[in-house]
Amino acid sequence: GFVWDQDGHIVTNNHVVEGADLIQVTFNDGTASIAELVGTDVDSDLAVIRIDPAGYALRPIRLGALEDIYVGMRVVAIGNPFGLEGTLTSGIVSATGRSIPARASFSIPGSIQTDAAINPGNSGGPLLNEQGELIGVNAQIRSEERANSGVGFAIPVNIVARVVPGHIADG
């Protein structure tokens, strides 16, 4: 996940926290905090959790713009693939406007396809442009080989910017 605001809200994927009894956030400096679930949405596969921000120097992510995303744009994906902490992979935007399946009966439109490695553990992490701005939330990999090599997908920033404030306001 990634820090949304200085009030302690953190964004991740719904499928990352779905069914969890306890949620722990570990920052890259090794500090950790227990988080509460604020809101989830199966249709967008997004969730918001919250930690008590006291004692943490939270730096909210900056949002990029959907209209600035283009095929060939260099991107990085951050996550913890296979439990390996603090991993950054790089690649390009391979396509835009993809529709990826959500866990419910809906699809997530306008998704970003990337060749940056998206593996189990990358879910919920940010897909960033070269300015370090959020352009998507790492969500899925599609592979014909039943392996973790294939095409990665991220939920686009415009959906994140629309859904997250509602989670914070209404759960």
JSON list of C-alpha atoms in Angstrom, two decimals:
[
{"chain": "A", "resi": 1, "resn": "GLY", "atom": "CA", "xyz": [0.00, 0.00, 0.00]},
{"chain": "A", "resi": 2, "resn": "PHE", "atom": "CA", "xyz": [0.91, 3.67, 0.12]},
{"chain": "A", "resi": 3, "resn": "VAL", "atom": "CA", "xyz": [0.22, 6.67, 2.32]},
{"chain": "A", "resi": 4, "resn": "TRP", "atom": "CA", "xyz": [-2.73, 8.74, 1.13]},
{"chain": "A", "resi": 5, "resn": "ASP", "atom": "CA", "xyz": [-2.75, 11.58, 3.69]},
{"chain": "A", "resi": 6, "resn": "GLN", "atom": "CA", "xyz": [-1.23, 12.75, 6.96]},
{"chain": "A", "resi": 7, "resn": "ASP", "atom": "CA", "xyz": [-4.30, 11.51, 8.86]},
{"chain": "A", "resi": 8, "resn": "GLY", "atom": "CA", "xyz": [-2.91, 7.97, 8.56]},
{"chain": "A", "resi": 9, "resn": "HIS", "atom": "CA", "xyz": [-4.99, 6.69, 5.64]},
{"chain": "A", "resi": 10, "resn": "ILE", "atom": "CA", "xyz": [-3.27, 4.08, 3.50]},
{"chain": "A", "resi": 11, "resn": "VAL", "atom": "CA", "xyz": [-4.55, 2.72, 0.19]},
{"chain": "A", "resi": 12, "resn": "THR", "atom": "CA", "xyz": [-4.17, -0.88, -0.94]},
{"chain": "A", "resi": 13, "resn": "ASN", "atom": "CA", "xyz": [-6.18, -3.48, -2.85]},
{"chain": "A", "resi": 14, "resn": "ASN", "atom": "CA", "xyz": [-9.34, -4.96, -1.41]},
{"chain": "A", "resi": 15, "resn": "HIS", "atom": "CA", "xyz": [-8.05, -8.46, -2.15]},
{"chain": "A", "resi": 16, "resn": "VAL", "atom": "CA", "xyz": [-4.99, -7.75, 0.05]},
{"chain": "A", "resi": 17, "resn": "VAL", "atom": "CA", "xyz": [-7.05, -7.07, 3.20]},
{"chain": "A", "resi": 18, "resn": "GLU", "atom": "CA", "xyz": [-10.15, -9.12, 2.40]},
{"chain": "A", "resi": 19, "resn": "GLY", "atom": "CA", "xyz": [-10.94, -11.47, 5.28]},
{"chain": "A", "resi": 20, "resn": "ALA", "atom": "CA", "xyz": [-8.09, -10.20, 7.46]},
{"chain": "A", "resi": 21, "resn": "ASP", "atom": "CA", "xyz": [-8.52, -10.37, 11.22]},
{"chain": "A", "resi": 22, "resn": "LEU", "atom": "CA", "xyz": [-5.52, -8.14, 11.84]},
{"chain": "A", "resi": 23, "resn": "ILE", "atom": "CA", "xyz": [-3.79, -5.67, 9.52]},
{"chain": "A", "resi": 24, "resn": "GLN", "atom": "CA", "xyz": [-0.22, -4.55, 10.15]},
{"chain": "A", "resi": 25, "resn": "VAL", "atom": "CA", "xyz": [1.53, -1.82, 8.20]},
{"chain": "A", "resi": 26, "resn": "THR", "atom": "CA", "xyz": [5.31, -1.96, 8.05]},
{"chain": "A", "resi": 27, "resn": "PHE", "atom": "CA", "xyz": [7.14, 1.09, 6.72]},
{"chain": "A", "resi": 28, "resn": "ASN", "atom": "CA", "xyz": [10.41, 0.89, 4.80]},
{"chain": "A", "resi": 29, "resn": "ASP", "atom": "CA", "xyz": [12.33, 2.10, 7.89]},
{"chain": "A", "resi": 30, "resn": "GLY", "atom": "CA", "xyz": [11.16, -1.01, 9.74]},
{"chain": "A", "resi": 31, "resn": "THR", "atom": "CA", "xyz": [8.59, 0.67, 12.00]},
{"chain": "A", "resi": 32, "resn": "ALA", "atom": "CA", "xyz": [5.19, -0.98, 12.14]},
{"chain": "A", "resi": 33, "resn": "SER", "atom": "CA", "xyz": [1.68, -0.18, 13.24]},
{"chain": "A", "resi": 34, "resn": "ILE", "atom": "CA", "xyz": [-1.61, -1.98, 13.53]},
{"chain": "A", "resi": 35, "resn": "ALA", "atom": "CA", "xyz": [-4.19, -0.58, 11.11]},
{"chain": "A", "resi": 36, "resn": "GLU", "atom": "CA", "xyz": [-7.96, -0.47, 11.15]},
{"chain": "A", "resi": 37, "resn": "LEU", "atom": "CA", "xyz": [-10.04, -1.14, 8.06]},
{"chain": "A", "resi": 38, "resn": "VAL", "atom": "CA", "xyz": [-11.79, 2.06, 6.93]},
{"chain": "A", "resi": 39, "resn": "GLY", "atom": "CA", "xyz": [-13.52, 0.97, 3.73]},
{"chain": "A", "resi": 40, "resn": "THR", "atom": "CA", "xyz": [-13.39, -1.53, 0.90]},
{"chain": "A", "resi": 41, "resn": "ASP", "atom": "CA", "xyz": [-14.84, -1.85, -2.57]},
{"chain": "A", "resi": 42, "resn": "VAL", "atom": "CA", "xyz": [-14.87, -5.22, -4.30]},
{"chain": "A", "resi": 43, "resn": "ASP", "atom": "CA", "xyz": [-15.82, -3.65, -7.65]},
{"chain": "A", "resi": 44, "resn": "SER", "atom": "CA", "xyz": [-12.76, -1.38, -7.84]},
{"chain": "A", "resi": 45, "resn": "ASP", "atom": "CA", "xyz": [-10.58, -3.77, -5.78]},
{"chain": "A", "resi": 46, "resn": "LEU", "atom": "CA", "xyz": [-9.54, -0.83, -3.58]},
{"chain": "A", "resi": 47, "resn": "ALA", "atom": "CA", "xyz": [-9.40, -0.55, 0.20]},
{"chain": "A", "resi": 48, "resn": "VAL", "atom": "CA", "xyz": [-8.45, 2.12, 2.70]},
{"chain": "A", "resi": 49, "resn": "ILE", "atom": "CA", "xyz": [-6.91, 1.30, 6.06]},
{"chain": "A", "resi": 50, "resn": "ARG", "atom": "CA", "xyz": [-5.79, 3.72, 8.75]},
{"chain": "A", "resi": 51, "resn": "ILE", "atom": "CA", "xyz": [-3.03, 3.86, 11.32]},
{"chain": "A", "resi": 52, "resn": "ASP", "atom": "CA", "xyz": [-2.73, 6.31, 14.20]},
{"chain": "A", "resi": 53, "resn": "PRO", "atom": "CA", "xyz": [-0.41, 8.90, 12.61]},
{"chain": "A", "resi": 54, "resn": "ALA", "atom": "CA", "xyz": [1.12, 10.06, 15.90]},
{"chain": "A", "resi": 55, "resn": "GLY", "atom": "CA", "xyz": [4.88, 9.52, 15.85]},
{"chain": "A", "resi": 56, "resn": "TYR", "atom": "CA", "xyz": [5.10, 8.86, 12.10]},
{"chain": "A", "resi": 57, "resn": "ALA", "atom": "CA", "xyz": [6.45, 11.26, 9.49]},
{"chain": "A", "resi": 58, "resn": "LEU", "atom": "CA", "xyz": [3.86, 10.38, 6.87]},
{"chain": "A", "resi": 59, "resn": "ARG", "atom": "CA", "xyz": [4.50, 11.60, 3.34]},
{"chain": "A", "resi": 60, "resn": "PRO", "atom": "CA", "xyz": [1.33, 11.36, 1.24]},
{"chain": "A", "resi": 61, "resn": "ILE", "atom": "CA", "xyz": [1.70, 10.21, -2.33]},
{"chain": "A", "resi": 62, "resn": "ARG", "atom": "CA", "xyz": [1.34, 12.76, -5.10]},
{"chain": "A", "resi": 63, "resn": "LEU", "atom": "CA", "xyz": [-1.24, 11.97, -7.78]},
{"chain": "A", "resi": 64, "resn": "GLY", "atom": "CA", "xyz": [-0.41, 11.93, -11.46]},
{"chain": "A", "resi": 65, "resn": "ALA", "atom": "CA", "xyz": [-2.99, 12.58, -14.17]},
{"chain": "A", "resi": 66, "resn": "LEU", "atom": "CA", "xyz": [-4.65, 9.98, -16.36]},
{"chain": "A", "resi": 67, "resn": "GLU", "atom": "CA", "xyz": [-4.38, 12.22, -19.41]},
{"chain": "A", "resi": 68, "resn": "ASP", "atom": "CA", "xyz": [-0.57, 12.27, -19.06]},
{"chain": "A", "resi": 69, "resn": "ILE", "atom": "CA", "xyz": [-0.23, 8.48, -19.26]},
{"chain": "A", "resi": 70, "resn": "TYR", "atom": "CA", "xyz": [0.87, 7.15, -22.65]},
{"chain": "A", "resi": 71, "resn": "VAL", "atom": "CA", "xyz": [2.13, 3.91, -24.18]},
{"chain": "A", "resi": 72, "resn": "GLY", "atom": "CA", "xyz": [5.91, 3.75, -23.83]},
{"chain": "A", "resi": 73, "resn": "MET", "atom": "CA", "xyz": [5.95, 5.91, -20.68]},
{"chain": "A", "resi": 74, "resn": "ARG", "atom": "CA", "xyz": [8.56, 4.69, -18.18]},
{"chain": "A", "resi": 75, "resn": "VAL", "atom": "CA", "xyz": [7.07, 3.49, -14.88]},
{"chain": "A", "resi": 76, "resn": "VAL", "atom": "CA", "xyz": [8.09, 1.75, -11.66]},
{"chain": "A", "resi": 77, "resn": "ALA", "atom": "CA", "xyz": [6.09, -0.64, -9.52]},
{"chain": "A", "resi": 78, "resn": "ILE", "atom": "CA", "xyz": [6.75, -0.86, -5.80]},
{"chain": "A", "resi": 79, "resn": "GLY", "atom": "CA", "xyz": [5.76, -3.78, -3.62]},
{"chain": "A", "resi": 80, "resn": "ASN", "atom": "CA", "xyz": [6.87, -6.82, -1.69]},
{"chain": "A", "resi": 81, "resn": "PRO", "atom": "CA", "xyz": [6.79, -9.64, -4.26]},
{"chain": "A", "resi": 82, "resn": "PHE", "atom": "CA", "xyz": [7.04, -13.10, -2.74]},
{"chain": "A", "resi": 83, "resn": "GLY", "atom": "CA", "xyz": [7.61, -11.46, 0.66]},
{"chain": "A", "resi": 84, "resn": "LEU", "atom": "CA", "xyz": [10.74, -9.64, -0.48]},
{"chain": "A", "resi": 85, "resn": "GLU", "atom": "CA", "xyz": [10.41, -6.23, 1.14]},
{"chain": "A", "resi": 86, "resn": "GLY", "atom": "CA", "xyz": [10.82, -2.89, -0.60]},
{"chain": "A", "resi": 87, "resn": "THR", "atom": "CA", "xyz": [11.16, -4.12, -4.18]},
{"chain": "A", "resi": 88, "resn": "LEU", "atom": "CA", "xyz": [11.10, -1.72, -7.12]},
{"chain": "A", "resi": 89, "resn": "THR", "atom": "CA", "xyz": [10.68, -2.96, -10.68]},
{"chain": "A", "resi": 90, "resn": "SER", "atom": "CA", "xyz": [10.74, -0.83, -13.80]},
{"chain": "A", "resi": 91, "resn": "GLY", "atom": "CA", "xyz": [9.14, -1.00, -17.18]},
{"chain": "A", "resi": 92, "resn": "ILE", "atom": "CA", "xyz": [6.87, 0.90, -19.50]},
{"chain": "A", "resi": 93, "resn": "VAL", "atom": "CA", "xyz": [3.17, 1.43, -19.96]},
{"chain": "A", "resi": 94, "resn": "SER", "atom": "CA", "xyz": [2.35, -1.24, -22.53]},
{"chain": "A", "resi": 95, "resn": "ALA", "atom": "CA", "xyz": [-1.27, -0.20, -23.08]},
{"chain": "A", "resi": 96, "resn": "THR", "atom": "CA", "xyz": [-3.98, 1.98, -21.58]},
{"chain": "A", "resi": 97, "resn": "GLY", "atom": "CA", "xyz": [-7.73, 1.59, -21.48]},
{"chain": "A", "resi": 98, "resn": "ARG", "atom": "CA", "xyz": [-7.70, -2.11, -20.63]},
{"chain": "A", "resi": 99, "resn": "SER", "atom": "CA", "xyz": [-10.64, -3.67, -18.83]},
{"chain": "A", "resi": 100, "resn": "ILE", "atom": "CA", "xyz": [-9.60, -6.09, -16.09]},
{"chain": "A", "resi": 101, "resn": "PRO", "atom": "CA", "xyz": [-11.90, -8.34, -14.08]},
{"chain": "A", "resi": 102, "resn": "ALA", "atom": "CA", "xyz": [-12.84, -7.35, -10.56]},
{"chain": "A", "resi": 103, "resn": "ARG", "atom": "CA", "xyz": [-13.59, -9.98, -7.92]},
{"chain": "A", "resi": 104, "resn": "ALA", "atom": "CA", "xyz": [-17.31, -9.24, -8.22]},
{"chain": "A", "resi": 105, "resn": "SER", "atom": "CA", "xyz": [-19.24, -9.37, -11.47]},
{"chain": "A", "resi": 106, "resn": "PHE", "atom": "CA", "xyz": [-17.85, -6.05, -12.74]},
{"chain": "A", "resi": 107, "resn": "SER", "atom": "CA", "xyz": [-14.73, -5.06, -14.64]},
{"chain": "A", "resi": 108, "resn": "ILE", "atom": "CA", "xyz": [-12.32, -2.24, -13.83]},
{"chain": "A", "resi": 109, "resn": "PRO", "atom": "CA", "xyz": [-12.24, 0.01, -16.91]},
{"chain": "A", "resi": 110, "resn": "GLY", "atom": "CA", "xyz": [-9.37, 2.15, -18.13]},
{"chain": "A", "resi": 111, "resn": "SER", "atom": "CA", "xyz": [-6.72, 0.01, -16.45]},
{"chain": "A", "resi": 112, "resn": "ILE", "atom": "CA", "xyz": [-3.03, 0.35, -17.21]},
{"chain": "A", "resi": 113, "resn": "GLN", "atom": "CA", "xyz": [-1.08, -2.53, -18.72]},
{"chain": "A", "resi": 114, "resn": "THR", "atom": "CA", "xyz": [2.63, -2.62, -17.87]},
{"chain": "A", "resi": 115, "resn": "ASP", "atom": "CA", "xyz": [5.63, -4.84, -18.43]},
{"chain": "A", "resi": 116, "resn": "ALA", "atom": "CA", "xyz": [7.02, -3.84, -15.01]},
{"chain": "A", "resi": 117, "resn": "ALA", "atom": "CA", "xyz": [6.99, -7.04, -12.97]},
{"chain": "A", "resi": 118, "resn": "ILE", "atom": "CA", "xyz": [3.76, -7.38, -10.99]},
{"chain": "A", "resi": 119, "resn": "ASN", "atom": "CA", "xyz": [3.88, -10.51, -8.83]},
{"chain": "A", "resi": 120, "resn": "PRO", "atom": "CA", "xyz": [2.11, -11.74, -5.68]},
{"chain": "A", "resi": 121, "resn": "GLY", "atom": "CA", "xyz": [3.04, -9.16, -3.05]},
{"chain": "A", "resi": 122, "resn": "ASN", "atom": "CA", "xyz": [3.03, -6.22, -5.47]},
{"chain": "A", "resi": 123, "resn": "SER", "atom": "CA", "xyz": [-0.74, -5.91, -5.12]},
{"chain": "A", "resi": 124, "resn": "GLY", "atom": "CA", "xyz": [-1.81, -2.66, -3.54]},
{"chain": "A", "resi": 125, "resn": "GLY", "atom": "CA", "xyz": [1.51, -0.97, -4.17]},
{"chain": "A", "resi": 126, "resn": "PRO", "atom": "CA", "xyz": [1.88, 2.10, -6.33]},
{"chain": "A", "resi": 127, "resn": "LEU", "atom": "CA", "xyz": [2.64, 2.28, -10.02]},
{"chain": "A", "resi": 128, "resn": "LEU", "atom": "CA", "xyz": [4.58, 5.52, -10.38]},
{"chain": "A", "resi": 129, "resn": "ASN", "atom": "CA", "xyz": [5.62, 7.76, -13.26]},
{"chain": "A", "resi": 130, "resn": "GLU", "atom": "CA", "xyz": [9.14, 9.20, -13.53]},
{"chain": "A", "resi": 131, "resn": "GLN", "atom": "CA", "xyz": [8.14, 12.15, -11.31]},
{"chain": "A", "resi": 132, "resn": "GLY", "atom": "CA", "xyz": [7.24, 9.74, -8.49]},
{"chain": "A", "resi": 133, "resn": "GLU", "atom": "CA", "xyz": [3.51, 10.41, -8.91]},
{"chain": "A", "resi": 134, "resn": "LEU", "atom": "CA", "xyz": [0.85, 7.73, -8.54]},
{"chain": "A", "resi": 135, "resn": "ILE", "atom": "CA", "xyz": [-0.62, 6.70, -11.87]},
{"chain": "A", "resi": 136, "resn": "GLY", "atom": "CA", "xyz": [-2.08, 3.36, -10.74]},
{"chain": "A", "resi": 137, "resn": "VAL", "atom": "CA", "xyz": [-2.42, 0.73, -8.05]},
{"chain": "A", "resi": 138, "resn": "ASN", "atom": "CA", "xyz": [-0.75, -2.59, -8.88]},
{"chain": "A", "resi": 139, "resn": "ALA", "atom": "CA", "xyz": [-3.51, -5.15, -9.03]},
{"chain": "A", "resi": 140, "resn": "GLN", "atom": "CA", "xyz": [-3.12, -8.20, -11.24]},
{"chain": "A", "resi": 141, "resn": "ILE", "atom": "CA", "xyz": [-0.97, -10.29, -13.51]},
{"chain": "A", "resi": 142, "resn": "ARG", "atom": "CA", "xyz": [-2.30, -12.27, -16.45]},
{"chain": "A", "resi": 143, "resn": "SER", "atom": "CA", "xyz": [-0.24, -15.26, -17.51]},
{"chain": "A", "resi": 144, "resn": "GLU", "atom": "CA", "xyz": [-1.03, -18.11, -19.86]},
{"chain": "A", "resi": 145, "resn": "GLU", "atom": "CA", "xyz": [1.69, -20.26, -18.28]},
{"chain": "A", "resi": 146, "resn": "ARG", "atom": "CA", "xyz": [0.22, -20.40, -14.76]},
{"chain": "A", "resi": 147, "resn": "ALA", "atom": "CA", "xyz": [3.41, -18.68, -13.69]},
{"chain": "A", "resi": 148, "resn": "ASN", "atom": "CA", "xyz": [4.20, -15.26, -12.36]},
{"chain": "A", "resi": 149, "resn": "SER", "atom": "CA", "xyz": [5.43, -14.02, -15.68]},
{"chain": "A", "resi": 150, "resn": "GLY", "atom": "CA", "xyz": [3.05, -12.24, -17.93]},
{"chain": "A", "resi": 151, "resn": "VAL", "atom": "CA", "xyz": [1.27, -8.95, -18.31]},
{"chain": "A", "resi": 152, "resn": "GLY", "atom": "CA", "xyz": [0.75, -6.71, -15.26]},
{"chain": "A", "resi": 153, "resn": "PHE", "atom": "CA", "xyz": [-2.21, -4.42, -14.68]},
{"chain": "A", "resi": 154, "resn": "ALA", "atom": "CA", "xyz": [-2.82, -1.43, -12.44]},
{"chain": "A", "resi": 155, "resn": "ILE", "atom": "CA", "xyz": [-6.04, 0.31, -11.42]},
{"chain": "A", "resi": 156, "resn": "PRO", "atom": "CA", "xyz": [-5.83, 3.82, -12.93]},
{"chain": "A", "resi": 157, "resn": "VAL", "atom": "CA", "xyz": [-5.32, 6.94, -10.81]},
{"chain": "A", "resi": 158, "resn": "ASN", "atom": "CA", "xyz": [-8.66, 8.47, -11.82]},
{"chain": "A", "resi": 159, "resn": "ILE", "atom": "CA", "xyz": [-10.57, 5.55, -10.26]},
{"chain": "A", "resi": 160, "resn": "VAL", "atom": "CA", "xyz": [-8.38, 5.73, -7.15]},
{"chain": "A", "resi": 161, "resn": "ALA", "atom": "CA", "xyz": [-9.00, 9.49, -6.82]},
{"chain": "A", "resi": 162, "resn": "ARG", "atom": "CA", "xyz": [-12.75, 8.92, -7.14]},
{"chain": "A", "resi": 163, "resn": "VAL", "atom": "CA", "xyz": [-13.11, 5.90, -4.81]},
{"chain": "A", "resi": 164, "resn": "VAL", "atom": "CA", "xyz": [-10.68, 6.64, -1.95]},
{"chain": "A", "resi": 165, "resn": "PRO", "atom": "CA", "xyz": [-12.30, 9.88, -0.67]},
{"chain": "A", "resi": 166, "resn": "GLY", "atom": "CA", "xyz": [-15.62, 8.03, -0.45]},
{"chain": "A", "resi": 167, "resn": "HIS", "atom": "CA", "xyz": [-14.02, 5.25, 1.59]},
{"chain": "A", "resi": 168, "resn": "ILE", "atom": "CA", "xyz": [-12.55, 7.83, 3.95]},
{"chain": "A", "resi": 169, "resn": "ALA", "atom": "CA", "xyz": [-15.83, 9.74, 4.29]},
{"chain": "A", "resi": 170, "resn": "ASP", "atom": "CA", "xyz": [-18.31, 6.85, 4.41]},
{"chain": "A", "resi": 171, "resn": "GLY", "atom": "CA", "xyz": [-16.39, 3.61, 4.94]}
]
